[in-house]
Short mmCIF file of N, CA and C in Angstrom, two decimals:
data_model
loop_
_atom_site.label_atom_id
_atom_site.label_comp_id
_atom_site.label_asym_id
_atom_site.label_seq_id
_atom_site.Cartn_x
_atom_site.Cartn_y
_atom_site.Cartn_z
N UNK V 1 0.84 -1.18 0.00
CA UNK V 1 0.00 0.00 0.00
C UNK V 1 0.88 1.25 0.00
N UNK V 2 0.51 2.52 -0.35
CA UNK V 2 1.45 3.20 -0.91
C UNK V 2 1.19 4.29 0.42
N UNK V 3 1.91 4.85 0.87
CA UNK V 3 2.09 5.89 2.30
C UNK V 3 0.73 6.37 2.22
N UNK V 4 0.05 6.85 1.20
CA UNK V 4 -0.65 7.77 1.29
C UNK V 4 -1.99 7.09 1.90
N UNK V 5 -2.18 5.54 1.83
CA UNK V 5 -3.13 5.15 2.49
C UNK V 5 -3.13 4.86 3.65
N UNK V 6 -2.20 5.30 4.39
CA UNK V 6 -2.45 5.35 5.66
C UNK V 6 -2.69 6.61 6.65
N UNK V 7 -3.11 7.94 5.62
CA UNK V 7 -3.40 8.57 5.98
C UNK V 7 -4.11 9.28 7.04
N UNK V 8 -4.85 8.58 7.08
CA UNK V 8 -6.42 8.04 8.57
C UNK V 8 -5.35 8.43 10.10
N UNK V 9 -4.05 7.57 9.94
CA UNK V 9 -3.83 8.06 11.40
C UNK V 9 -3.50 8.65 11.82
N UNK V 10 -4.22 9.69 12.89
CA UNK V 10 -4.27 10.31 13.09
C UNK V 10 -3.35 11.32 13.69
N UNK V 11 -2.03 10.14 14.14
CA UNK V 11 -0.56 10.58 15.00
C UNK V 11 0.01 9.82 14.01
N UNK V 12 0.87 10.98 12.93
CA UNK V 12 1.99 9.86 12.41
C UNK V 12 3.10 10.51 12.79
N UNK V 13 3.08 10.56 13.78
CA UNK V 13 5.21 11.06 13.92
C UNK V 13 6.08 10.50 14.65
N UNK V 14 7.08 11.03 14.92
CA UNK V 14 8.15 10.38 15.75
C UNK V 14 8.39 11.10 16.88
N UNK V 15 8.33 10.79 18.09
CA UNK V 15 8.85 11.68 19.08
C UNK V 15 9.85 11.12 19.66
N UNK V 16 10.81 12.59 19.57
CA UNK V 16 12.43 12.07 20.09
C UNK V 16 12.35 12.38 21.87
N UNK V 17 12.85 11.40 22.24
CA UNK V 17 13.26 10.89 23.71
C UNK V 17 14.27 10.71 24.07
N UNK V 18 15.53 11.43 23.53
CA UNK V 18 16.62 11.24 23.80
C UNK V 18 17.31 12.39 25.22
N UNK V 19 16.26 13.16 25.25
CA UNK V 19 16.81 14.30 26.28
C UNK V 19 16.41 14.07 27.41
N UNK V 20 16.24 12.93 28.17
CA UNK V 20 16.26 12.41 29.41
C UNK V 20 16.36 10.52 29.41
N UNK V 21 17.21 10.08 30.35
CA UNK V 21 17.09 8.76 30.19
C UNK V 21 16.19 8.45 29.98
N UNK V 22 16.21 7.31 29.21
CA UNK V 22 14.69 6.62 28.89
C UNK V 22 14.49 5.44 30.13
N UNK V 23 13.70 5.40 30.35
CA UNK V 23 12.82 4.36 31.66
C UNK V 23 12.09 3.50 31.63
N UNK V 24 12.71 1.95 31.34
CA UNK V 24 12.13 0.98 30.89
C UNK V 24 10.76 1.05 31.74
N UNK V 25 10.40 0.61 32.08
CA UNK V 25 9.13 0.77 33.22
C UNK V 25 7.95 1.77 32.55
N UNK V 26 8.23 3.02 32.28
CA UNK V 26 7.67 4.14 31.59
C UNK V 26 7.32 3.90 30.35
N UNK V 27 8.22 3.03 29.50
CA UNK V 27 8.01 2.67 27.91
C UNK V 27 7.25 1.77 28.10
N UNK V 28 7.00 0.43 28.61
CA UNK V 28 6.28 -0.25 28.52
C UNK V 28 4.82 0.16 28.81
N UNK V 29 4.92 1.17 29.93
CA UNK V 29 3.40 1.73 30.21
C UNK V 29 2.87 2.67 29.55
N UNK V 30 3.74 3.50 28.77
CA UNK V 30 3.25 4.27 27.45
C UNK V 30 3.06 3.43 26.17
N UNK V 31 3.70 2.70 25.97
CA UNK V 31 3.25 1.28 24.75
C UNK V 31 2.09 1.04 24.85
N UNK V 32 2.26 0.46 26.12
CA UNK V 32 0.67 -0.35 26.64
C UNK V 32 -0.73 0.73 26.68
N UNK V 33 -0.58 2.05 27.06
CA UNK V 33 -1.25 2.92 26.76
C UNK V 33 -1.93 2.92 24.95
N UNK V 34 -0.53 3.31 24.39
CA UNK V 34 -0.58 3.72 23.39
C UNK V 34 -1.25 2.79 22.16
N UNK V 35 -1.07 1.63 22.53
CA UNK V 35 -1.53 0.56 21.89
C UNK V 35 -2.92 0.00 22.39
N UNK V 36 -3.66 0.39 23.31
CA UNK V 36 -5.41 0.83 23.86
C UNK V 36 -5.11 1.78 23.16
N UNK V 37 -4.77 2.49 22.78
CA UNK V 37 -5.45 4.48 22.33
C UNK V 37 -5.97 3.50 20.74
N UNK V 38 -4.83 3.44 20.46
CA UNK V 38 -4.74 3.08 18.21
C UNK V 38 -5.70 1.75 18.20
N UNK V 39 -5.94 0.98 19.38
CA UNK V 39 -6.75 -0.18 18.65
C UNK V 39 -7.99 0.16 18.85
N UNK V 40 -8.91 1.14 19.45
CA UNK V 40 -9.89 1.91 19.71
C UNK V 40 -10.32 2.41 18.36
N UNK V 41 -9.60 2.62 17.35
CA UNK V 41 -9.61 3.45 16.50
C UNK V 41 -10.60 2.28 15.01
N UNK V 42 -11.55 2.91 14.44
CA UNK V 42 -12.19 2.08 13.67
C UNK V 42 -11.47 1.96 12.59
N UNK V 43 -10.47 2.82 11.99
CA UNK V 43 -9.65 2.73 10.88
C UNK V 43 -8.53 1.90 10.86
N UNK V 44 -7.92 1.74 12.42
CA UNK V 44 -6.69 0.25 12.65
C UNK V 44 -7.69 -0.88 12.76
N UNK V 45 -8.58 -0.91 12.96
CA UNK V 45 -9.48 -2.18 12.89
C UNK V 45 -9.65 -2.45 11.15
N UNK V 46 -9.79 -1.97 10.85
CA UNK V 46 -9.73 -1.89 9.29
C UNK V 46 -8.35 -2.16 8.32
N UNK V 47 -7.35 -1.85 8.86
CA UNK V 47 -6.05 -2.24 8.54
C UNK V 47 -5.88 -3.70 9.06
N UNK V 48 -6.34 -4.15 10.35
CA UNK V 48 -6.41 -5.45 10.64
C UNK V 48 -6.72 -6.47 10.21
N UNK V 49 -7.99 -6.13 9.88
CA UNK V 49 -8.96 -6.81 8.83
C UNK V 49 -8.31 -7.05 7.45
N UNK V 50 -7.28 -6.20 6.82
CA UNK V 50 -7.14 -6.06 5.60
C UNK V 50 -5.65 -7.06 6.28
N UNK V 51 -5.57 -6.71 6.48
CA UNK V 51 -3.44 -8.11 7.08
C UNK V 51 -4.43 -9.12 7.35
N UNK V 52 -5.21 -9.35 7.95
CA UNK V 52 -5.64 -11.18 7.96
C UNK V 52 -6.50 -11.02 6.65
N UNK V 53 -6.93 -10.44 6.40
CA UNK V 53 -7.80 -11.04 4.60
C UNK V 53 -6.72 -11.10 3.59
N UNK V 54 -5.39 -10.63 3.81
CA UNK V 54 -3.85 -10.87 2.69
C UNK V 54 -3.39 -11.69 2.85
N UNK V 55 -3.28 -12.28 4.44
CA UNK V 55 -2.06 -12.95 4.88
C UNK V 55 -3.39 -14.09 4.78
N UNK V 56 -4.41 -14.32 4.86
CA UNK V 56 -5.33 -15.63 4.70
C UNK V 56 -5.69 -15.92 6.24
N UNK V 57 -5.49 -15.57 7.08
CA UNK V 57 -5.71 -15.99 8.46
C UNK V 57 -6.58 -16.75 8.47
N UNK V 58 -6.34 -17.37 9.56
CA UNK V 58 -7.67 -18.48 10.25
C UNK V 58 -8.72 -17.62 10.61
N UNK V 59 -10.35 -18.80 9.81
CA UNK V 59 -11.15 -17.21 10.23
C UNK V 59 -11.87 -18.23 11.42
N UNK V 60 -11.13 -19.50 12.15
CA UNK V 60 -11.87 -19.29 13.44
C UNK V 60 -11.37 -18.44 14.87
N UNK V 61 -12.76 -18.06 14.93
CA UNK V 61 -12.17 -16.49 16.01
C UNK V 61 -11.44 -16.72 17.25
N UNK V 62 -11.59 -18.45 16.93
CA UNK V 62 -10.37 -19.07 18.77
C UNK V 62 -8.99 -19.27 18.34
N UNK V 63 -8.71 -18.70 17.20
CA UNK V 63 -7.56 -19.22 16.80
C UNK V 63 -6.79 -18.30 17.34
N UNK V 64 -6.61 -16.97 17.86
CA UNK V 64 -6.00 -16.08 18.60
C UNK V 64 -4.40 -15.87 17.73
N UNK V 65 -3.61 -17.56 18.11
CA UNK V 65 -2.16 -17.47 17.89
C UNK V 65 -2.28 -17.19 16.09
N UNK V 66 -3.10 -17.88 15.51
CA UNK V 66 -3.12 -17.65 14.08
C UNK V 66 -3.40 -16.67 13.55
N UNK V 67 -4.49 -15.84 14.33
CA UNK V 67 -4.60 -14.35 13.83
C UNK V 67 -3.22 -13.44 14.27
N UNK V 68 -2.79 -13.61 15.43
CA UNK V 68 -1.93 -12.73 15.50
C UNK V 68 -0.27 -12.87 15.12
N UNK V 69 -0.13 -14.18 14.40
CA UNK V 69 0.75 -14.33 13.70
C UNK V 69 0.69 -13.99 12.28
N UNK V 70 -0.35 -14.24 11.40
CA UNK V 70 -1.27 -13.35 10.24
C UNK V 70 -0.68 -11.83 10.30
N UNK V 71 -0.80 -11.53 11.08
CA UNK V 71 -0.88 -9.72 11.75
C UNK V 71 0.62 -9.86 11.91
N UNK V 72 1.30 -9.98 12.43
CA UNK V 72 2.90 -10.14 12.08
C UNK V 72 3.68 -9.98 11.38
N UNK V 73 3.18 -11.42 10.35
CA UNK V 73 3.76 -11.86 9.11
C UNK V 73 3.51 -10.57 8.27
N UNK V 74 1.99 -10.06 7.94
CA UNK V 74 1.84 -8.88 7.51
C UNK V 74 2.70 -7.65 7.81
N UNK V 75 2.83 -7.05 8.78
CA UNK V 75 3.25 -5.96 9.20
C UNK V 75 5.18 -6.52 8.97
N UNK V 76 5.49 -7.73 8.80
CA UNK V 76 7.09 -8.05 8.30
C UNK V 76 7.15 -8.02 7.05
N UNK V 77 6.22 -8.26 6.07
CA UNK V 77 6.54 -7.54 4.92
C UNK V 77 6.41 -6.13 4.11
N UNK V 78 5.90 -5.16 5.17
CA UNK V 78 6.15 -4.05 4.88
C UNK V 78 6.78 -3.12 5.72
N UNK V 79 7.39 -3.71 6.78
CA UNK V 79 7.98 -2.79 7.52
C UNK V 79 9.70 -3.54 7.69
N UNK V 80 10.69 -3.18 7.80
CA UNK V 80 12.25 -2.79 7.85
C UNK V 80 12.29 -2.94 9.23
N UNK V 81 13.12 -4.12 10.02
CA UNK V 81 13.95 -3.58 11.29
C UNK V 81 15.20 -2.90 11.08
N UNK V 82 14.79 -1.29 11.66
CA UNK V 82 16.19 -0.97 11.64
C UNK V 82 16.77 -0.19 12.93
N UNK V 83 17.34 -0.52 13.51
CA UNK V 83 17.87 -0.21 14.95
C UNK V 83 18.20 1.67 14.88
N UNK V 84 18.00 2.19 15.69
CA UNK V 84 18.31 3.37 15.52
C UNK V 84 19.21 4.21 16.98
N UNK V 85 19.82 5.35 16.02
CA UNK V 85 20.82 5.61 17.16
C UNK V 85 19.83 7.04 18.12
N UNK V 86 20.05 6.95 19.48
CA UNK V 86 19.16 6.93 20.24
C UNK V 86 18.13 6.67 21.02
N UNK V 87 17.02 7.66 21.22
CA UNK V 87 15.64 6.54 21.18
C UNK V 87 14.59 7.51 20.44
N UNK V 88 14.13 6.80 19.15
CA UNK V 88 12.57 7.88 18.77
C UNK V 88 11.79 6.96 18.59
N UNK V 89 10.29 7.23 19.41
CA UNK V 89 9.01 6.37 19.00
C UNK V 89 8.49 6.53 17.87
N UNK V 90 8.11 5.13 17.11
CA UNK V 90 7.57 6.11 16.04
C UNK V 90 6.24 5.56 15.95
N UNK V 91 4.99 5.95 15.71
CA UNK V 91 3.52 6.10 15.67
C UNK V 91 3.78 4.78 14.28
N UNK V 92 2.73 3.99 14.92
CA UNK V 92 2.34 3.12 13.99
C UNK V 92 1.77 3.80 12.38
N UNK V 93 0.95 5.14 12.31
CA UNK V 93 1.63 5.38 10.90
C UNK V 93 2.51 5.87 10.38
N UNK V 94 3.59 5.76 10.87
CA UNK V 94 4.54 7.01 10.79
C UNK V 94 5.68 5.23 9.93
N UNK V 95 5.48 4.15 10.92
CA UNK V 95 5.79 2.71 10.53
C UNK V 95 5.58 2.17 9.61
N UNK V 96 3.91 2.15 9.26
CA UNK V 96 3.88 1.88 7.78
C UNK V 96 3.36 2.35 6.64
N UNK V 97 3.73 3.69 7.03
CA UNK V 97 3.76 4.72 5.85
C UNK V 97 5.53 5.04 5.36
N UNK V 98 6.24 4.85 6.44
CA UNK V 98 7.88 4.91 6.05
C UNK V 98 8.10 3.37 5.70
N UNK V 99 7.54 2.78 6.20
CA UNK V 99 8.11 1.00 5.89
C UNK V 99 9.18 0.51 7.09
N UNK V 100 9.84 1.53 7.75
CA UNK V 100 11.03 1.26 8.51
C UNK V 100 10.81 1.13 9.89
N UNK V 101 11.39 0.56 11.10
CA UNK V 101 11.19 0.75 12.26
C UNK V 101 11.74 0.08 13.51
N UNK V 102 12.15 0.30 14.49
CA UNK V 102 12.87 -0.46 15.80
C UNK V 102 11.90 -1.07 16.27
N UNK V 103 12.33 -1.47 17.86
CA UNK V 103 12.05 -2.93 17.98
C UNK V 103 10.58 -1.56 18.77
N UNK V 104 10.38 -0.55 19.78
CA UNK V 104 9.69 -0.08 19.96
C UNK V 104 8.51 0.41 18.75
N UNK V 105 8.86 1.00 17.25
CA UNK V 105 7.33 1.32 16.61
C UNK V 105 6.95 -0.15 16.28
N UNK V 106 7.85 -1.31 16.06
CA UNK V 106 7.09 -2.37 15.90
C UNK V 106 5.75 -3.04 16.40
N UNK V 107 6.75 -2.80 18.29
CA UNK V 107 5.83 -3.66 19.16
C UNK V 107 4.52 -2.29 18.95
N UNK V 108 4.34 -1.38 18.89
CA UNK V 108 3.14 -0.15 18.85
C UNK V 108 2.03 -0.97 17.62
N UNK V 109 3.13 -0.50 16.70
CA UNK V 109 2.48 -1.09 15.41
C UNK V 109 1.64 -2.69 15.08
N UNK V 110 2.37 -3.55 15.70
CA UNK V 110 1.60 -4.82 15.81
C UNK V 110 0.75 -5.10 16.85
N UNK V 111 0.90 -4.43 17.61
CA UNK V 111 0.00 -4.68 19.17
C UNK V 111 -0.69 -3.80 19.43
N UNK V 112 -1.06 -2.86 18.58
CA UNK V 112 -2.08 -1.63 18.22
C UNK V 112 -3.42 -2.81 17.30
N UNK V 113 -2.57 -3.16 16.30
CA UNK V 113 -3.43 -4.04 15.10
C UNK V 113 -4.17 -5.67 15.91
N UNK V 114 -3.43 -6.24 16.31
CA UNK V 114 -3.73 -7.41 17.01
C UNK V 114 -4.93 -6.80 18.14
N UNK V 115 -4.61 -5.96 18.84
CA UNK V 115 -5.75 -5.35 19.88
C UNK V 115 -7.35 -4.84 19.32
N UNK V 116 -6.92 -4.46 17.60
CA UNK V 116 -8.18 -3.78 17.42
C UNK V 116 -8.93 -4.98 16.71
N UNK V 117 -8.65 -5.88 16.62
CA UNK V 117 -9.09 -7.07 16.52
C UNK V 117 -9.72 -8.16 17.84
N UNK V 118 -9.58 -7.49 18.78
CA UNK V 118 -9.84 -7.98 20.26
C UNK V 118 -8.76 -9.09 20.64
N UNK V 119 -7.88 -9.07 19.91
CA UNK V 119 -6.70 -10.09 20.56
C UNK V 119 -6.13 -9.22 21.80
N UNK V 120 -5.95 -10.05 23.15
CA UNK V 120 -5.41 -9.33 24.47
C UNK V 120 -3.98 -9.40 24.25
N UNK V 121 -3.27 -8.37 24.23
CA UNK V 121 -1.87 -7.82 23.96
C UNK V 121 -1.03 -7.61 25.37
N UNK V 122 -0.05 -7.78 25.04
CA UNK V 122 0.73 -7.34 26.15
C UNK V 122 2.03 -6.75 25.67
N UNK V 123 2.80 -6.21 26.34
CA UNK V 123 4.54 -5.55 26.10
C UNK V 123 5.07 -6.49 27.55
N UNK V 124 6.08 -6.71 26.51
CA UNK V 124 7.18 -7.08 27.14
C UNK V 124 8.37 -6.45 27.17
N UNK V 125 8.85 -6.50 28.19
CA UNK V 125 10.22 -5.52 28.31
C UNK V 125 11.81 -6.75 28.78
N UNK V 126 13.07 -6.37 28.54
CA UNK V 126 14.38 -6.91 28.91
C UNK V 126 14.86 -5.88 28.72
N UNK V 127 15.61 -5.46 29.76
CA UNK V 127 16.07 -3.86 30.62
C UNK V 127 17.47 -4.85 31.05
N UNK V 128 18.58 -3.74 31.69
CA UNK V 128 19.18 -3.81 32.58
C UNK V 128 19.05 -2.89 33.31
N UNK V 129 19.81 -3.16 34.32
CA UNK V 129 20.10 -2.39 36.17
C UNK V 129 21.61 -1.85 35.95
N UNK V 130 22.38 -0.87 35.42
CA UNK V 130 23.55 -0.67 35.02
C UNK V 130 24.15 0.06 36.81
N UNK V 131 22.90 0.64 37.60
CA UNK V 131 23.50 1.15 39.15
C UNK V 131 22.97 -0.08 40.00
N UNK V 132 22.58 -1.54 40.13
CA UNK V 132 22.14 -1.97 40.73
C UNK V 132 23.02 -2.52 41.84
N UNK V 133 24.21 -2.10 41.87
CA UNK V 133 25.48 -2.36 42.97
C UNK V 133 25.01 -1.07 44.07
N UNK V 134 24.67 -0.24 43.56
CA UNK V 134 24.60 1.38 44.36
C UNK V 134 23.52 1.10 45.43
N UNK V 135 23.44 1.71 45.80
CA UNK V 135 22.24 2.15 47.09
C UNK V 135 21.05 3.23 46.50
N UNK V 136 21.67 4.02 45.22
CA UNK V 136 20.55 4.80 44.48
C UNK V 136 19.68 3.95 44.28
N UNK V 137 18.75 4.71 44.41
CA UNK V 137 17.23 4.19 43.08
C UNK V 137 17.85 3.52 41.99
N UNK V 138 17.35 2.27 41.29
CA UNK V 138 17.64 1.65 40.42
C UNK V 138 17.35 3.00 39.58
N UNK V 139 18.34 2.26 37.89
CA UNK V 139 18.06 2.89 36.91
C UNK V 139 17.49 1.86 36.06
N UNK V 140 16.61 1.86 34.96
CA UNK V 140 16.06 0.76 34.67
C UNK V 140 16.29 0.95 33.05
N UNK V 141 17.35 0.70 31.96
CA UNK V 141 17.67 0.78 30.82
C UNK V 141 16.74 -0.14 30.10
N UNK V 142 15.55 0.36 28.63
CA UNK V 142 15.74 -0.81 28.05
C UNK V 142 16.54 -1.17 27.15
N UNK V 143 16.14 -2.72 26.71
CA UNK V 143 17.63 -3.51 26.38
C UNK V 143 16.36 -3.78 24.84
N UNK V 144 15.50 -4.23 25.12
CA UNK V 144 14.51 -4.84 23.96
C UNK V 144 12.91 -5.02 24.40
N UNK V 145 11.96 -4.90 23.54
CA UNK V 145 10.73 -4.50 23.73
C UNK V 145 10.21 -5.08 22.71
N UNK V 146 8.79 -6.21 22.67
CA UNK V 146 8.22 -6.41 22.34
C UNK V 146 6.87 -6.84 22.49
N UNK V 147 5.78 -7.00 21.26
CA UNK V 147 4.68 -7.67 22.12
C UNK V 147 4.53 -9.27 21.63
N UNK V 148 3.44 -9.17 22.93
CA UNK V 148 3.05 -11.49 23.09
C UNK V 148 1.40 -10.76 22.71
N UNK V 149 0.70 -11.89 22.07
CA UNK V 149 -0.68 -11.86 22.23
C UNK V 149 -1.00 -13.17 23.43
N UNK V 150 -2.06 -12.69 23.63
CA UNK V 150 -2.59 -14.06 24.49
C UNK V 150 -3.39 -15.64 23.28
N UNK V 151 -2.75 -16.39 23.60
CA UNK V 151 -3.61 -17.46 22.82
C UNK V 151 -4.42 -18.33 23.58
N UNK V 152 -5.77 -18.22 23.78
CA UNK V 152 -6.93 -18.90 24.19
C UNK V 152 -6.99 -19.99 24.35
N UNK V 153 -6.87 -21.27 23.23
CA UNK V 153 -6.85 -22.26 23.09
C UNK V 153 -5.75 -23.02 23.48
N UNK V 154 -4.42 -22.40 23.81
CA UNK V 154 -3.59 -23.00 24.15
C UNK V 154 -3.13 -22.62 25.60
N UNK V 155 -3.38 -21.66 25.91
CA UNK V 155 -3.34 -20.63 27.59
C UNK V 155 -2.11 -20.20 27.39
N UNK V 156 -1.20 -19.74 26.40
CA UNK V 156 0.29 -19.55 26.55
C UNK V 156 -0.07 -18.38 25.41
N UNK V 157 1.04 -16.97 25.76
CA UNK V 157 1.27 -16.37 25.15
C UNK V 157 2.23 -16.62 24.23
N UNK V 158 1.97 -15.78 22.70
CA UNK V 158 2.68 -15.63 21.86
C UNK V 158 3.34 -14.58 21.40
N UNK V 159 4.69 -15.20 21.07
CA UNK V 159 5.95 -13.51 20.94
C UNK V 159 5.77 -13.26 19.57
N UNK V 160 5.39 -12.00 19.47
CA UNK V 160 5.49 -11.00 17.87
C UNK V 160 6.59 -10.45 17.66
N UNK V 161 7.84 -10.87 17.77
CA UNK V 161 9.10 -10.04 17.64
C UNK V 161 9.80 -10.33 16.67
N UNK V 162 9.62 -8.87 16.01
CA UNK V 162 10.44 -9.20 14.46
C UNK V 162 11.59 -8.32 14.08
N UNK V 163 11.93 -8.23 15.44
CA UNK V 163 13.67 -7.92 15.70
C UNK V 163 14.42 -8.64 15.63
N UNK V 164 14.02 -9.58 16.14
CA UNK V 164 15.24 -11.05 16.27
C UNK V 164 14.78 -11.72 15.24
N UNK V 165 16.13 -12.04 14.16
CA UNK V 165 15.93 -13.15 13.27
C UNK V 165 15.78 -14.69 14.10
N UNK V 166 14.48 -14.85 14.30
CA UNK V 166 14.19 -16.17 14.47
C UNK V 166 12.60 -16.17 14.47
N UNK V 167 12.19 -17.45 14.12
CA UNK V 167 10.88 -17.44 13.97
C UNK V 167 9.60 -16.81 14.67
N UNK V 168 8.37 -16.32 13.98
CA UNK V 168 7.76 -15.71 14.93
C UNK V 168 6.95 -16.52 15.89
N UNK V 169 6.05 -16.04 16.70
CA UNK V 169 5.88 -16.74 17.61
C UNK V 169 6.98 -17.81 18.52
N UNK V 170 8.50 -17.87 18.55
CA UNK V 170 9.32 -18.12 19.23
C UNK V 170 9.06 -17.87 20.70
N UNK V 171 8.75 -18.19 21.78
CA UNK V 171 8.61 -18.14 22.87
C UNK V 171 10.03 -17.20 23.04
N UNK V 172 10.20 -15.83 23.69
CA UNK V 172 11.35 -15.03 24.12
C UNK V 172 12.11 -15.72 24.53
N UNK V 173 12.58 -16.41 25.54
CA UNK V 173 13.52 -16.71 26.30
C UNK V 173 14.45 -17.59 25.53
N UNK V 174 13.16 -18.32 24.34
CA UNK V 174 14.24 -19.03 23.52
C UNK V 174 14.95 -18.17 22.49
N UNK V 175 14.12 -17.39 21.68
CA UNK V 175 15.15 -16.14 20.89
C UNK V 175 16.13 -15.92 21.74
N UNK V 176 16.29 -15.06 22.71
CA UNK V 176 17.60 -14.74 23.27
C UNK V 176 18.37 -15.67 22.99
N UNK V 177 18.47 -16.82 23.47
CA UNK V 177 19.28 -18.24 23.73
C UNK V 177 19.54 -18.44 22.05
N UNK V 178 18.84 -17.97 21.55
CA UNK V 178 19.39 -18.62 19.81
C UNK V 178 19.97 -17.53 19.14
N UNK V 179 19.65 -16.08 19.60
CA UNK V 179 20.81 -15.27 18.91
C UNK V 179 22.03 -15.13 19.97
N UNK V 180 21.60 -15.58 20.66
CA UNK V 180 23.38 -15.05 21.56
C UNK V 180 23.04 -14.58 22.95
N UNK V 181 21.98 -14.76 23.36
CA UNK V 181 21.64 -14.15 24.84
C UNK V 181 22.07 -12.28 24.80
N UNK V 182 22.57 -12.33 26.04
CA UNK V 182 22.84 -10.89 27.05
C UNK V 182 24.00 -11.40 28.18
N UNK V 183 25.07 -10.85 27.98
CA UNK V 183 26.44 -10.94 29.15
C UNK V 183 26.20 -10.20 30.19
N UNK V 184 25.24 -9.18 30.05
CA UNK V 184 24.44 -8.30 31.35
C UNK V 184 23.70 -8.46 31.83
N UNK V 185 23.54 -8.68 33.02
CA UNK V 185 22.25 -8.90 33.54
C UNK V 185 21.02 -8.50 33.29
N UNK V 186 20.44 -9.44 32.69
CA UNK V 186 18.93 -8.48 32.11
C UNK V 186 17.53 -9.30 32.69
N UNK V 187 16.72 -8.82 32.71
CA UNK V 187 15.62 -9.06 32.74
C UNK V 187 14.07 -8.73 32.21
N UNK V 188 13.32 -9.68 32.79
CA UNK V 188 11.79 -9.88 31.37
C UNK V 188 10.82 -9.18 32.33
N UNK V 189 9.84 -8.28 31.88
CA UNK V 189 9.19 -7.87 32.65
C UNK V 189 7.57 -7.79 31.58
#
């Protein structure tokens, strides 16, 4: 689809966050915000609809993991992981109207779409603790961000992360372990 049809949304930009640490804790709860705001929206319900009527999805409505792998697969062939220096969010149309995006407009972008479909979404976060020797207040870095849908039929969430070259729906803990883990202490939240 060509930029211009994604016109409808209503926030397409990027906001730069580089002028105060960023706060894993804070991103996940602005994600999670942000992704209730866009799946509310009757026009991402409509983009949803249109990634499972391309991608062929399962049209039984318990299939959860199949729709929101549909919704994935879709949103991986028109959108680019590309890591960026700093941190800028970028608005799910801002994602696939440029085609390009980190591991944050992803998880927005797919877990905006999966939600307006009534699939239950979540963010996941892997941060480190870089002062956690100190007596300060933790600092809470993130490290990587993505979303799981919930799958019904099976009671286990599923990982949408199409940062890591490895298959989707990969349960996290095993991606890490198959690209190379973390030498830092990190953790899943």
């Amino acid at each position: 689809m060509p930029p211009s049809a994604f016109a409808f949304w209503e926030s397409c930009y990027r906001m730069i966050v580089t002028s105060r640490p960023l706060d894993a804790l804070a991103l996940r709860r602005d994600l999670s915000t942000w992704i209730a705001d866009y799946a509310a929206a009757p026009a991402v319900r409509a983009v949803a609809g249109l990634a499972l009527a391309e991608e062929r999805a399962p049209l039984d409505p318990m299939d959860d993991r199949g729709r929101a792998l549909a919704i994935a697969r879709w949103v991986s062939r028109r959108v680019r992981y590309a890591p960026e220096v700093g941190e800028i969010v970028e608005s799910p149309g801002y994602v696939l109207g440029h085609g390009v995006a980190d591991f944050d407009g992803l998880t927005w972008t797919i877990g905006a779409l999966c939600a307006s479909v009534g699939l239950r979404v979540r963010v996941c976060l892997l941060y480190v603790c870089p002062n956690a020797a100190r007596p300060a207040p933790p600092v809470l870095v993130p490290v990587h961000v993505w979303p799981e849908c919930f799958d019904r039929r099976s009671g286990a969430w599923v990982a949408l992360d199409l940062a890591l070259p490895v298959p989707l729906g990969t349960p996290a803990h095993l991606a890490a372990a198959r690209v190379g883990g973390t030498r830092s202490p990190a953790r899943r939240v």
